Short mmCIF file of C-alpha atoms in Angstrom, two decimals:
data_model
loop_
_atom_site.label_atom_id
_atom_site.label_comp_id
_atom_site.label_asym_id
_atom_site.label_seq_id
_atom_site.Cartn_x
_atom_site.Cartn_y
_atom_site.Cartn_z
CA MET A 1487 57.79 -47.36 -24.41
CA TYR A 1488 55.18 -46.18 -27.01
CA ARG A 1489 51.66 -47.68 -26.67
CA LYS A 1490 48.83 -47.18 -29.02
CA PRO A 1491 45.54 -46.00 -27.35
CA LEU A 1492 42.85 -48.62 -27.45
CA ALA A 1493 39.40 -47.81 -28.69
CA GLY A 1494 36.61 -47.86 -26.14
CA SER A 1495 35.03 -51.14 -27.14
CA ALA A 1496 38.36 -52.77 -26.91
CA LEU A 1497 38.95 -51.63 -23.50
CA ALA A 1498 35.80 -53.36 -22.22
CA GLU A 1499 36.76 -56.58 -23.86
CA ASP A 1500 40.31 -56.63 -22.39
CA ASP A 1501 38.96 -56.20 -18.86
CA CYS A 1502 38.81 -59.35 -16.62
CA SER A 1503 35.64 -59.72 -14.69
CA VAL A 1504 36.31 -62.54 -12.43
CA PRO A 1505 35.53 -62.52 -8.59
CA MET A 1506 38.59 -62.30 -6.49
CA VAL A 1507 37.59 -65.73 -4.85
CA ASN A 1508 38.18 -67.35 -8.26
CA TRP A 1509 41.61 -65.87 -8.94
CA GLN A 1510 44.73 -67.99 -9.18
CA PRO A 1511 47.37 -67.09 -6.74
CA ARG A 1512 50.34 -64.82 -7.84
CA GLU A 1513 52.61 -67.70 -7.40
CA ALA A 1514 50.60 -69.64 -10.29
CA VAL A 1515 51.24 -66.58 -12.49
CA ALA A 1516 54.91 -66.70 -11.59
CA LYS A 1517 55.20 -70.37 -12.47
CA LEU A 1518 53.36 -69.76 -15.72
CA ALA A 1519 55.75 -66.95 -16.59
CA ALA A 1520 58.76 -69.33 -15.73
CA GLU A 1521 57.43 -72.08 -17.81
CA LYS A 1522 57.31 -69.68 -20.81
CA GLY A 1523 61.05 -68.67 -20.12
CA TRP A 1524 60.09 -65.10 -18.95
CA THR A 1525 62.10 -63.30 -16.32
CA VAL A 1526 59.55 -61.52 -14.04
CA ARG A 1527 60.26 -57.90 -12.98
CA ARG A 1528 56.82 -57.34 -11.55
CA ILE A 1529 53.31 -58.83 -11.29
CA LYS A 1530 50.59 -56.39 -10.82
CA ILE A 1531 46.87 -56.07 -11.27
CA ASP A 1532 45.48 -53.78 -14.14
CA ASP A 1533 41.95 -53.62 -15.24
CA GLY A 1534 41.21 -56.64 -13.28
CA CYS A 1535 43.79 -58.79 -14.91
CA TYR A 1536 47.19 -59.79 -13.87
CA GLU A 1537 49.82 -58.00 -15.78
CA VAL A 1538 53.33 -59.54 -15.83
CA ILE A 1539 56.27 -57.00 -16.53
CA GLY A 1540 59.68 -58.49 -17.45
CA THR A 1541 61.68 -60.03 -20.20
CA ASP A 1542 60.86 -62.87 -22.48
CA ALA A 1543 63.29 -65.84 -23.35
CA ASN A 1544 64.91 -63.58 -25.95
CA GLY A 1545 65.65 -60.80 -23.55
CA ARG A 1546 63.03 -58.49 -24.90
CA HIS A 1547 60.98 -56.16 -22.50
CA ILE A 1548 57.42 -57.66 -22.34
CA GLU A 1549 54.15 -56.74 -20.69
CA ALA A 1550 51.60 -59.63 -20.67
CA LYS A 1551 48.07 -59.53 -19.68
CA ILE A 1552 46.86 -62.69 -17.79
CA HIS A 1553 43.50 -63.85 -17.07
CA PRO A 1554 43.28 -64.11 -13.33
CA GLY A 1555 40.85 -67.20 -13.32
CA THR A 1556 42.16 -69.38 -16.25
CA LEU A 1557 45.79 -68.02 -16.48
CA ALA A 1558 45.34 -67.60 -20.15
CA VAL A 1559 47.68 -65.16 -21.80
CA MET A 1560 45.34 -62.57 -23.25
CA GLU A 1561 47.97 -60.12 -24.81
CA ILE A 1562 51.53 -59.63 -24.86
CA GLU A 1563 53.24 -56.44 -25.64
CA HIS A 1564 56.85 -56.57 -26.49
CA GLU A 1565 59.71 -54.29 -27.99
CA ASN A 1566 60.70 -55.18 -31.51
CA ASP A 1567 64.30 -54.72 -32.80
CA ASP A 1568 63.71 -51.04 -33.25
CA GLY A 1569 62.76 -50.52 -29.49
CA GLU A 1570 59.11 -49.97 -30.35
CA SER A 1571 56.22 -51.59 -28.73
CA GLN A 1572 54.21 -54.28 -30.48
CA GLY A 1573 51.08 -56.07 -29.15
CA GLU A 1574 49.74 -59.46 -29.93
CA ASN A 1575 46.92 -61.61 -28.74
CA GLU A 1576 47.70 -65.00 -27.54
CA ASP A 1577 44.20 -66.52 -27.77
#
């Protein structure tokens, strides 16, 4: 999957800076994904955020960045019909 490189300032804005004691549990992330119709293949931590890797309700591969404290969907990357990656911000 192709990803466009992010600018340095964008990287800083995308990082989640929440103390671990204030994080929601992985089970809450899995529940959020299920409510959105996503099939989860993996939940991992990336740049201090949760990252959900799986498929959306339409069967497209997705990678979603989730804020660990609020569970807000910060960004979703998914494949378009051409198999190329597209990103979109949720908030």
